[in-house]
Coordinates of C-alpha atoms and ligand atoms in Angstrom, one line a residue:
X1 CA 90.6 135.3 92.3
X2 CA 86.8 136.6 91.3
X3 CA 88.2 137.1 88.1
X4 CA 89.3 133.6 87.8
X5 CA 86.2 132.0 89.2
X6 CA 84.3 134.2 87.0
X7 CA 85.9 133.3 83.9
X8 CA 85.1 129.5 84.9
X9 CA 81.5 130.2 85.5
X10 CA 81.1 131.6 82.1
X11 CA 82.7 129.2 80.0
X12 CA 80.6 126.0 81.5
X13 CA 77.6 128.3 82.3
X14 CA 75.5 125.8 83.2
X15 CA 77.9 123.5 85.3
X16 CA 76.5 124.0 88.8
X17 CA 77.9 121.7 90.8
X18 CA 81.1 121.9 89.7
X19 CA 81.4 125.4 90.4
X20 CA 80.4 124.8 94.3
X21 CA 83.2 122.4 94.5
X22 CA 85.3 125.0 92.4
X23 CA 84.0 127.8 94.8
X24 CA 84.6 125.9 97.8
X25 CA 88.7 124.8 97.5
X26 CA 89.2 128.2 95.7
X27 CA 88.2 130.3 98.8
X28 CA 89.8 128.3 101.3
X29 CA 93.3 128.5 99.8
X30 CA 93.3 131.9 99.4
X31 CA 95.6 132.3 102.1
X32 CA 97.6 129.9 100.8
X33 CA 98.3 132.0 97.3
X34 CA 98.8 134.8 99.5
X35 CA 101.9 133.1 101.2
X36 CA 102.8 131.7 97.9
X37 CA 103.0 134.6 94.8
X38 CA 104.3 132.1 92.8
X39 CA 101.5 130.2 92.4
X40 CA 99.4 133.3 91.0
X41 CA 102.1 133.9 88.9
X42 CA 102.6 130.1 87.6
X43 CA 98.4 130.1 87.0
X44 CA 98.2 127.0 89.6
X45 CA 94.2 127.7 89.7
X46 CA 93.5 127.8 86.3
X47 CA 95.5 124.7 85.6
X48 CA 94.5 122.9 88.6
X49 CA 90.8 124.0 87.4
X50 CA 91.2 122.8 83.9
X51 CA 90.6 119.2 83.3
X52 CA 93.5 117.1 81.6
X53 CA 91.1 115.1 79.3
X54 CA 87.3 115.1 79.2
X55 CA 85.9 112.2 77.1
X56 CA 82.3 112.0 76.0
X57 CA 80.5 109.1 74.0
X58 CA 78.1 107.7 72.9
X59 CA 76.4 103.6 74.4
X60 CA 74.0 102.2 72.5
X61 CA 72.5 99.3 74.0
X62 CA 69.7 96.6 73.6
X63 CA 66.9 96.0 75.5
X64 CA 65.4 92.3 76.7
X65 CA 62.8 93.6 74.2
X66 CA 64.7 93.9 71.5
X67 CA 64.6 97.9 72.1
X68 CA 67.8 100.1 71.4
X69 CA 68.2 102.9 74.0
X70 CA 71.2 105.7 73.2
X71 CA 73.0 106.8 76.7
X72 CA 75.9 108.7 77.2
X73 CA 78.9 107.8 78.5
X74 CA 81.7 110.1 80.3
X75 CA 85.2 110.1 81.8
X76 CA 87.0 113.3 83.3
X77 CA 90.4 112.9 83.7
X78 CA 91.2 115.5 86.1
X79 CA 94.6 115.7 87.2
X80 CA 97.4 113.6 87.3
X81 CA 100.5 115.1 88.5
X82 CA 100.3 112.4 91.4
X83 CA 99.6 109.3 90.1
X84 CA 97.6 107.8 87.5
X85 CA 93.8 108.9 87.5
X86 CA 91.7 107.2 89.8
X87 CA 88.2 107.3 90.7
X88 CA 84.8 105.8 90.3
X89 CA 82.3 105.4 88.0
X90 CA 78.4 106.9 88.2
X91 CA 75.6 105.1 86.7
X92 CA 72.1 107.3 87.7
X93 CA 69.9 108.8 85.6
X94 CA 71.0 112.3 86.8
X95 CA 74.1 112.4 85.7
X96 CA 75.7 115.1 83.4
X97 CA 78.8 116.8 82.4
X98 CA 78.8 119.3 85.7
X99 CA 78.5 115.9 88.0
X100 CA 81.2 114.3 86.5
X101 CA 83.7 117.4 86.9
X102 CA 82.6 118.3 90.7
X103 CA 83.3 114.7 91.4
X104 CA 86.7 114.8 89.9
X105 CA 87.6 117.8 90.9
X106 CA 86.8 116.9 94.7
X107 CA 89.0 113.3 93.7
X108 CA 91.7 115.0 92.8
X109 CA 92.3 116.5 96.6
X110 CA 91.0 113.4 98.4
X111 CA 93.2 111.1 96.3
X112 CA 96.2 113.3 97.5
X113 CA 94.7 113.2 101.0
X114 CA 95.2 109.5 101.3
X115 CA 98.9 109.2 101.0
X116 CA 98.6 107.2 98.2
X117 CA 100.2 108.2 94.6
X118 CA 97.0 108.6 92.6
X119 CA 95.5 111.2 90.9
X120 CA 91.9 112.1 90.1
X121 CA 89.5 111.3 87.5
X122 CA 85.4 110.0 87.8
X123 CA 83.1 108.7 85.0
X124 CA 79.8 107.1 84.5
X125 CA 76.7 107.6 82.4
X126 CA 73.3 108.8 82.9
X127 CA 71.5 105.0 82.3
X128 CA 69.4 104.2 84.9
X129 CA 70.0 100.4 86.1
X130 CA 66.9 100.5 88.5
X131 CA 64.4 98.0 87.2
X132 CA 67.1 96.7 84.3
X133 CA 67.5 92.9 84.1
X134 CA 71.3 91.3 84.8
X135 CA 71.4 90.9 81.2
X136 CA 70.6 94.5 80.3
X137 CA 73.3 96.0 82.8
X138 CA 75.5 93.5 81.3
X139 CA 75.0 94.6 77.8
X140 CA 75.0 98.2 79.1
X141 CA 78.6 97.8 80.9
X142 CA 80.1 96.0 77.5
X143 CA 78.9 98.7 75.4
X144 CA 80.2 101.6 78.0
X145 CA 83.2 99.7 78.1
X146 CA 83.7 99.4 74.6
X147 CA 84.9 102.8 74.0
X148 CA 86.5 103.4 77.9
X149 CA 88.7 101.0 77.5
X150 CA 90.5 102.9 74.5
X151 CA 91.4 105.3 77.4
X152 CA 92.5 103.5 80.2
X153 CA 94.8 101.2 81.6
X154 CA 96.0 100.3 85.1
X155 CA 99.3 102.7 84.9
X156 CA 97.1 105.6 83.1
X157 CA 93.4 105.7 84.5
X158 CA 92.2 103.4 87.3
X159 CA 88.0 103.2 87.6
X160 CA 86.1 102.0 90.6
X161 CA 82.3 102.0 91.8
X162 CA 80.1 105.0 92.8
X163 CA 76.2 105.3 93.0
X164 CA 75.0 102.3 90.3
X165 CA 78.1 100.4 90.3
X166 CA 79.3 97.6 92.5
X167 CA 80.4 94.2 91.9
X168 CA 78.0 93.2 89.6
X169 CA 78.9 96.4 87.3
X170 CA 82.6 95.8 88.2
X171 CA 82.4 92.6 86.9
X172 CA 81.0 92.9 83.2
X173 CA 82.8 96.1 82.8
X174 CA 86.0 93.9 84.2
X175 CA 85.6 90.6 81.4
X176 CA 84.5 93.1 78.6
X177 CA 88.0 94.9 79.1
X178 CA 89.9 91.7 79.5
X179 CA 88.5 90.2 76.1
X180 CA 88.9 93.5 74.6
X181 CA 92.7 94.3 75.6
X182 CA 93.6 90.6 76.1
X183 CA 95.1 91.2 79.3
X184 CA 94.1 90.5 83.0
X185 CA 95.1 93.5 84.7
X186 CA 94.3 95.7 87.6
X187 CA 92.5 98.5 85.4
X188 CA 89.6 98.8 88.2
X189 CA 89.5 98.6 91.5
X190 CA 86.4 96.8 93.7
X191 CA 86.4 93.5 92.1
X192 CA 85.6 90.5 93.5
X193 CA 88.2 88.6 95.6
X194 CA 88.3 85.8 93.5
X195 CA 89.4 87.8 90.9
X196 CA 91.7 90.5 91.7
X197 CA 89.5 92.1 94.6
X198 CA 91.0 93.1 97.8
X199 CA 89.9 92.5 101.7
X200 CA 87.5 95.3 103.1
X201 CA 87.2 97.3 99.8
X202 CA 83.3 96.9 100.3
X203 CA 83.2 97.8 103.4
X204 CA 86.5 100.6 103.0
X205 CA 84.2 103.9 102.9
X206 CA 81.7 103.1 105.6
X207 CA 84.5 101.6 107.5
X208 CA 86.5 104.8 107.0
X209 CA 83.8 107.1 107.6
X210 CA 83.6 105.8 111.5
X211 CA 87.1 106.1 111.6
X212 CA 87.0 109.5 110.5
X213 CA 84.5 110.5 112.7
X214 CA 85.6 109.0 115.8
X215 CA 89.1 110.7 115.3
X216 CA 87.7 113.9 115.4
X217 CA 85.6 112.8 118.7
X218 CA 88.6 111.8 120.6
X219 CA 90.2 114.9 119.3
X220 CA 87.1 116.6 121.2
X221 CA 87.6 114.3 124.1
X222 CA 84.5 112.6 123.5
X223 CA 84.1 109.0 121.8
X224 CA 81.4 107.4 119.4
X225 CA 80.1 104.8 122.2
X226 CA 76.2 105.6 122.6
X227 CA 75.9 108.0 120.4
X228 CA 72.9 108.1 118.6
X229 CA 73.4 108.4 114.6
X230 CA 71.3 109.4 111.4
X231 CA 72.1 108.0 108.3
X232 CA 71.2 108.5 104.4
X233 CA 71.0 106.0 102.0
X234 CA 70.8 102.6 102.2
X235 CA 73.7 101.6 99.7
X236 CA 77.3 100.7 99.8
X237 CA 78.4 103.7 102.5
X238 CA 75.0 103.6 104.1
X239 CA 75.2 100.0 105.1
X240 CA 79.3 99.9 106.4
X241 CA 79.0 102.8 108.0
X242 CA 75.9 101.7 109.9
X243 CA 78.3 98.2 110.5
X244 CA 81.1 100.1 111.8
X245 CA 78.9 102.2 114.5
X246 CA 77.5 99.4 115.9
X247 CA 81.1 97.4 116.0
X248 CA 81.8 100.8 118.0
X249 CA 78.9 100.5 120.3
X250 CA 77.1 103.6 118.7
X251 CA 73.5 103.5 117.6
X252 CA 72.1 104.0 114.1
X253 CA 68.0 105.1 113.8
X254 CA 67.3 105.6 110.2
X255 CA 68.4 104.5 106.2
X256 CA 66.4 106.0 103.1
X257 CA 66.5 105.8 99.5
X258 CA 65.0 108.4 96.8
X259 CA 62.1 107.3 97.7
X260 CA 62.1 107.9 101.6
X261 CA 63.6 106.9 104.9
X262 CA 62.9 104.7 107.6
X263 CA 62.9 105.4 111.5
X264 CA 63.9 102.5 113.6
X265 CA 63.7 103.9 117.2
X266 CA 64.7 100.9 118.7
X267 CA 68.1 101.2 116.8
X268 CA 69.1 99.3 113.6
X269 CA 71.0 96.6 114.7
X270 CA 73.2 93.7 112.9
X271 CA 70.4 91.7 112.2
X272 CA 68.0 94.0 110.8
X273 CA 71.2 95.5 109.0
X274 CA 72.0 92.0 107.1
X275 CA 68.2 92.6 105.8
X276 CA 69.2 95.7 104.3
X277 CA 72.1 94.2 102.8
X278 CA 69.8 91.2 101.1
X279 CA 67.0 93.8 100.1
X280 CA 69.2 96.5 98.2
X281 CA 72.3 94.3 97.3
X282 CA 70.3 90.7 96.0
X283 CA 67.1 91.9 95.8
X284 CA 67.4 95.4 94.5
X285 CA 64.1 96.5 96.5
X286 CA 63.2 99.7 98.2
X287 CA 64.2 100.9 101.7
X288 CA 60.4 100.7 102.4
X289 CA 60.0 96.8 102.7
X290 CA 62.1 97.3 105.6
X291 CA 59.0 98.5 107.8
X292 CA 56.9 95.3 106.5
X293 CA 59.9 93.1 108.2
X294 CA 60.3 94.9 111.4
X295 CA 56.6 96.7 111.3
X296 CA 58.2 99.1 115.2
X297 CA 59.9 101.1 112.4
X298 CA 57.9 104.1 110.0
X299 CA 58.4 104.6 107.0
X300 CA 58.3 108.2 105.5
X301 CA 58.0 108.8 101.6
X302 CA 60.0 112.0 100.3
X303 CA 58.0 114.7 99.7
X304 CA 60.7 117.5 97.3
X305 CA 58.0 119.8 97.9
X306 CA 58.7 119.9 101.6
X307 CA 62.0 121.9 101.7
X308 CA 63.7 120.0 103.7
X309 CA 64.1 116.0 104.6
X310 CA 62.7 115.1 108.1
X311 CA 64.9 112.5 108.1
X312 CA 67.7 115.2 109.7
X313 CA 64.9 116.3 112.1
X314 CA 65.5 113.1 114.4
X315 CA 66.5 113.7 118.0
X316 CA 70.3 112.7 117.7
X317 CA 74.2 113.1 118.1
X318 CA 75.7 112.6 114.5
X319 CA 75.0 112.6 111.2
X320 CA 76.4 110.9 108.7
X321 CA 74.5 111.5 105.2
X322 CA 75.5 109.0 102.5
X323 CA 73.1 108.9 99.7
X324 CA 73.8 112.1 97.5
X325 CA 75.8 115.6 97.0
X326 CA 73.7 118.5 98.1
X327 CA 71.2 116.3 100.2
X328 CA 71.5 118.7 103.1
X329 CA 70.4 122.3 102.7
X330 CA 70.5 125.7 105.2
X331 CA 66.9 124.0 106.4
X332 CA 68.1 120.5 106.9
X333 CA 71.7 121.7 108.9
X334 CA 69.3 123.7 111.3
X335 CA 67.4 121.1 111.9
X336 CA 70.3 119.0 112.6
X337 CA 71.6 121.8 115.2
X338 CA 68.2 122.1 116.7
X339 CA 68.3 118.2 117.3
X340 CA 71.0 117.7 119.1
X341 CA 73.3 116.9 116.5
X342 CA 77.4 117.5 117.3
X343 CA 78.6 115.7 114.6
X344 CA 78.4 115.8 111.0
X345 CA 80.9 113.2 108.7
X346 CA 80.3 113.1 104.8
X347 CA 79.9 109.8 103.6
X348 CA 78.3 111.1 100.5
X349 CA 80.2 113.6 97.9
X350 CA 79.4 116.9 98.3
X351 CA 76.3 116.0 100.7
X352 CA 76.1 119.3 102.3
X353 CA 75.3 122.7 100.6
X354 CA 77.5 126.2 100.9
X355 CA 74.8 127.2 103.1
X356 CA 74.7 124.1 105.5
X357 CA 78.3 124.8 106.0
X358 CA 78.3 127.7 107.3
X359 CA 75.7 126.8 109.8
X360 CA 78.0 123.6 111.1
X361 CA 80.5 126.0 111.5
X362 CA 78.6 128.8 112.8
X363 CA 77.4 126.8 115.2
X364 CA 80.6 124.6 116.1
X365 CA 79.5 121.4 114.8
X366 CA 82.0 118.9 114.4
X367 CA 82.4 119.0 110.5
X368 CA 84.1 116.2 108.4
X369 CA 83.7 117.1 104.5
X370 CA 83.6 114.7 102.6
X371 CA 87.1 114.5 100.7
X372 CA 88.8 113.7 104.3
X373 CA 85.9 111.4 105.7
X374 CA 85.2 109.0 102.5
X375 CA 88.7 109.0 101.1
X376 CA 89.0 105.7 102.7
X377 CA 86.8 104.4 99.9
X378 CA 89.8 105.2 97.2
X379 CA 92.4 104.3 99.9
X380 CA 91.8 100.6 99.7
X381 CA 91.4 100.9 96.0
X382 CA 94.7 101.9 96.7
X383 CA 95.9 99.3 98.2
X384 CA 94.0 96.9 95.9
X385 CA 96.0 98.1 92.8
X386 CA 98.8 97.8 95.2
X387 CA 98.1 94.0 95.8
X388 CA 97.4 93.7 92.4
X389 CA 100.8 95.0 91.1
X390 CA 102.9 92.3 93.2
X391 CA 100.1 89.8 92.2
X392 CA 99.5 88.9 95.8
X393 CA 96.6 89.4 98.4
X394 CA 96.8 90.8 102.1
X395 CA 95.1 89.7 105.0
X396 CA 91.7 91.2 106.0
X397 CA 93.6 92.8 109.3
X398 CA 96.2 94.3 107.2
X399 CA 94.2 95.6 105.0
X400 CA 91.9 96.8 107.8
X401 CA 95.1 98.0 109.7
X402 CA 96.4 100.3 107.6
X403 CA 92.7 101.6 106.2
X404 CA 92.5 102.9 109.9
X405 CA 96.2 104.0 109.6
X406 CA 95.7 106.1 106.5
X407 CA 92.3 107.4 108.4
X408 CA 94.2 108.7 111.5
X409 CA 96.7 110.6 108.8
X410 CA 94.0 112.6 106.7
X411 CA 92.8 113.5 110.3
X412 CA 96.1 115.1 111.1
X413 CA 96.8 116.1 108.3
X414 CA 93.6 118.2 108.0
X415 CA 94.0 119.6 111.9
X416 CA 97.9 120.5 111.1
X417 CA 96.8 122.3 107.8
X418 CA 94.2 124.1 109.1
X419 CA 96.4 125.7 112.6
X420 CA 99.2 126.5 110.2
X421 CA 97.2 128.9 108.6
X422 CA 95.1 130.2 111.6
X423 CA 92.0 127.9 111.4
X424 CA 92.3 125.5 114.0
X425 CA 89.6 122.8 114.1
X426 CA 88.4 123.6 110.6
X427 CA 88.6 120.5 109.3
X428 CA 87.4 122.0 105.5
X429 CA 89.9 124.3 105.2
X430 CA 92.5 121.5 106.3
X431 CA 91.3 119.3 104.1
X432 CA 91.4 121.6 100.9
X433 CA 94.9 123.1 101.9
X434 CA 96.9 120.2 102.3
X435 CA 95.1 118.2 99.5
X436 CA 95.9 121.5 97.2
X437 CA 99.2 122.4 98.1
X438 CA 100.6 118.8 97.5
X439 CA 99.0 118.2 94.1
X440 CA 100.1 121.9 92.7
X441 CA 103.5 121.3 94.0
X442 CA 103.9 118.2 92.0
X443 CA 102.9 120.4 89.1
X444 CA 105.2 122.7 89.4
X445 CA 108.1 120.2 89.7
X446 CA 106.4 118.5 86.6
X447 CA 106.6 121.9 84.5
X448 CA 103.9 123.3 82.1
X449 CA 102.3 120.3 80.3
Ligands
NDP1 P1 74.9 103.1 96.1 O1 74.4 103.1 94.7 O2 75.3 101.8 96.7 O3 73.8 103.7 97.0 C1 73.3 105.0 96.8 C2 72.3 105.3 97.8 O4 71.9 106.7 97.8 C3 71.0 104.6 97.6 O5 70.3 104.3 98.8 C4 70.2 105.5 96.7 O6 68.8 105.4 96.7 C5 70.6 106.8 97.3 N1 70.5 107.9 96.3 C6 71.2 108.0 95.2 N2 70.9 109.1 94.5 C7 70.0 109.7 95.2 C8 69.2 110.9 95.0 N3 69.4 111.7 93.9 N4 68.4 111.2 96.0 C9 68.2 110.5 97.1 N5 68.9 109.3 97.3 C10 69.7 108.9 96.4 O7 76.1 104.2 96.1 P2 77.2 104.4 97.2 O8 76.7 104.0 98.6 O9 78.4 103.8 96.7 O10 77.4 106.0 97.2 C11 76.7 106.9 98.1 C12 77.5 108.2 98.1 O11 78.8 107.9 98.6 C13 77.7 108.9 96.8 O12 77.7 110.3 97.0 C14 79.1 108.5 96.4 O13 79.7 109.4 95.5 C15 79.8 108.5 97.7 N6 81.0 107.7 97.8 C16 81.0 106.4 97.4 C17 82.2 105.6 97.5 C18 82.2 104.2 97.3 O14 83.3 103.6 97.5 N7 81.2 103.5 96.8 C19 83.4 106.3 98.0 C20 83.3 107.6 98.4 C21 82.1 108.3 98.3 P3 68.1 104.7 95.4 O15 68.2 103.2 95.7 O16 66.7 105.2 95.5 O17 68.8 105.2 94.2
2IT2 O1 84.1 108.9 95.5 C1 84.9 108.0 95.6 O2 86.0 108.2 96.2 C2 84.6 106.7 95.0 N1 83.6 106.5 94.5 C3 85.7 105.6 95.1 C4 86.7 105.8 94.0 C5 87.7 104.6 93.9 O3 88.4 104.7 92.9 O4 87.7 103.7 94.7

């Protein structure tokens, strides 16, 4: 197993994140190849490792200035012995090759997760759309999809949103493909309803995040009403998780963006939330303006030479971060233990580091990584390509309905998973096992290709 892990490291040297999301599945299953020689034998970890396709290019675009900027565009195709690839697409200025493969990688076992036949694949670019005029994205997303839409296709390679990409990105990318291909299809997922869009899409993640997390607190006897809740980010998870707390009768104290978070003591309620949602969805302005509106609440810049974020240093009972992966470090998960936190449900990819890990389960925090507790974000995608298929539309309570469904059956899934091999209650082990085992068993019925 070090041997294979080694030999991963070295080719991609410089991937970093991918090997933390390598590192973490790998040691988890190890029991799991121990009850199963065949899967040593049949290389299942160096396949399952390997990604199918990885395509690179090259988007030029024009500025309103008449300036030509050079990005680059990217598409992993991970895995698709269950279904065509499926995942979302990244537009932030930090992303690179090693992104792009963790967040497959991590896809791959979420999509299987969900019950749903899809495999796993992620994309984006490093442009950065912050401060960029409609008509720049717009000439960005035709130029990305230019060259994407050679690759995919809504039986081969499914896209969606991710950081940088929501309905207005789905949109342009949506017409360029259609004029391109001449055909109106269900290639991506989140598009308006109008359109091809599914119910509750929007609000599927958030939505499914609350789910996730109150599962595992009835599990525990316990229940999310009154609980107090810290939350990252202020974008698409951030705001329908913060919705579906409050629907629950829990309490939700802070949202941030890069730039810092705010600290609403008196508890962010629908109102105040419906200003978030015009300030970063319309208006495309900073989590800050939030304290000139409701001047109770602080605001606190970021400070990266800190250590840690005091946003995780708030007297509370959950956390759910949702901006970023590796947004919580060994620092930030004491901090959590130390105030008061129980809980801990990743809306985010990847939000919490090795390190913070092992303190949540050290310490018996309730932990819900993120493959299990956002996979209801691909799950209505889902069911939007679903819809799309028999050309019809489903009610927002059916929808809704089986979003909740699908959310109770990762959280069994993950707690059955976890006691057959000896870890009761580990919902990370759980949730790598039974993701893992279903997708290499579909490769092996599939043979070597
Ligand atoms: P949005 O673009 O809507 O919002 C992202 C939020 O995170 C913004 O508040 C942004 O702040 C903040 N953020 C982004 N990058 C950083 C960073 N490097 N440091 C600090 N804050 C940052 O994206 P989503 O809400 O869709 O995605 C949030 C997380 O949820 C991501 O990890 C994504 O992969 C994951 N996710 C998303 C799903 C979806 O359906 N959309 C499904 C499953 C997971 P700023 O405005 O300053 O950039
Ligand atoms: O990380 C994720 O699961 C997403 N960004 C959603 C992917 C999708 O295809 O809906």
């Amino acid at each position: 197993m070090e041997q294979i892990f080694s030999r991963i490291v070295q080719r991609d040297p410089e991937q970093k994140e991918f090997h933390q999301a390598v590192h973490e599945v790998m040691e988890t299953v190890r029991p799991v190849l121990d009850r199963n020689p065949e899967y040593r034998q049949l290389a299942v970890l160096e396949r399952v490792t390997e990604p199918e396709r990885v395509i690179m290019f090259r988007v030029p675009w024009m500025d309103d200035q008449g300036q030509v900027h050079v990005n680059r565009g990217f598409r992993v195709e991970m895995n698709s012995a269950i279904g065509p690839y499926k995942g979302g697409l990244r537009f932030h200025p930090s992303v690179t090759l090693s992104i792009i493969k963790f967040l497959a990688f991590e896809q791959v076992f979420k999509n299987s997760l969900t019950t749903l036949h899809m495999g796993g694949g992620k994309g984006g670019s490093d442009f950065n759309p912050k401060g960029r005029t409609d008509s720049e994205v717009m000439r960005f997303c035709q130029s990305f999809m230019a060259e994407l839409s050679r690759h995919i296709g809504p039986n081969t390679d499914v896209p969606a949103g991710d950081i940088g990409v929501g309905a207005r990105e789905i949109g342009y990318l949506f017409g360029m493909y259609k004029k391109l291909r001449n055909e109106f299809t269900g290639v991506l997922t989140g598009k308006s309803l109008s359109w091809g869009g599914s119910l509750i899409r929007p609000e599927a993640t958030g939505y499914g995040v609350v789910y996730f997390a109150s599962e595992m607190l009835t599990y525990a006897g316990e229940s999310i009403e009154g609980k107090t809740c810290l939350v990252s980010g202020s974008g698409n998870v951030a705001q329908y998780t913060c919705e579906k707390i409050l629907q629950l009768g829990g309490r939700v104290v802070t949202f941030s963006d890069s730039s810092g978070y705010v600290f609403d003591e008196e508890g962010i309620d629908q109102e105040k939330l419906e200003f978030v949602k015009q300030l970063k969805n319309i208006r495309r302005g900073r989590i800050r303006e939030y304290c000139d509106k409701y001047p109770q609440a602080v605001y606190i810049e970021a400070d990266p030479e800190l250590g840690y974020n005091p946003l995780w240093t708030h007297k509370a009972d959950c956390a759910m971060p949702s901006a970023t992966q590796n947004e919580i470090n060994e620092q930030d998960a004491k901090n959590l233990v130390r105030s008061g936190v129980r809980l801990v449900c990743e809306g985010a990819n990847m939000p919490s580091t090795p390190s913070a890990i092992n303190i949540f389960l050290e310490e018996g925090v309730l932990y819900g990584p993120s493959k299990a507790a956002n996979a209801g974000g691909v799950a209505v995608s889902g069911l939007e390509m679903a819809q799309n298929s028999m050309r019809l539309s489903w009610p927002r309570e059916e929808v809704e309905g089986r979003l909740k469904q699908i959310m109770k059956s990762i959280h069994i899934t993950c707690i059955d998973a976890a006691a057959e091999y000896g870890m009761d209650g580990n919902y990370m082990a759980g949730a790598n096992i039974a993701g893992f085992v279903k997708v290499v068993n579909a490769m092996l019925d599939q043979g070597l290709v």
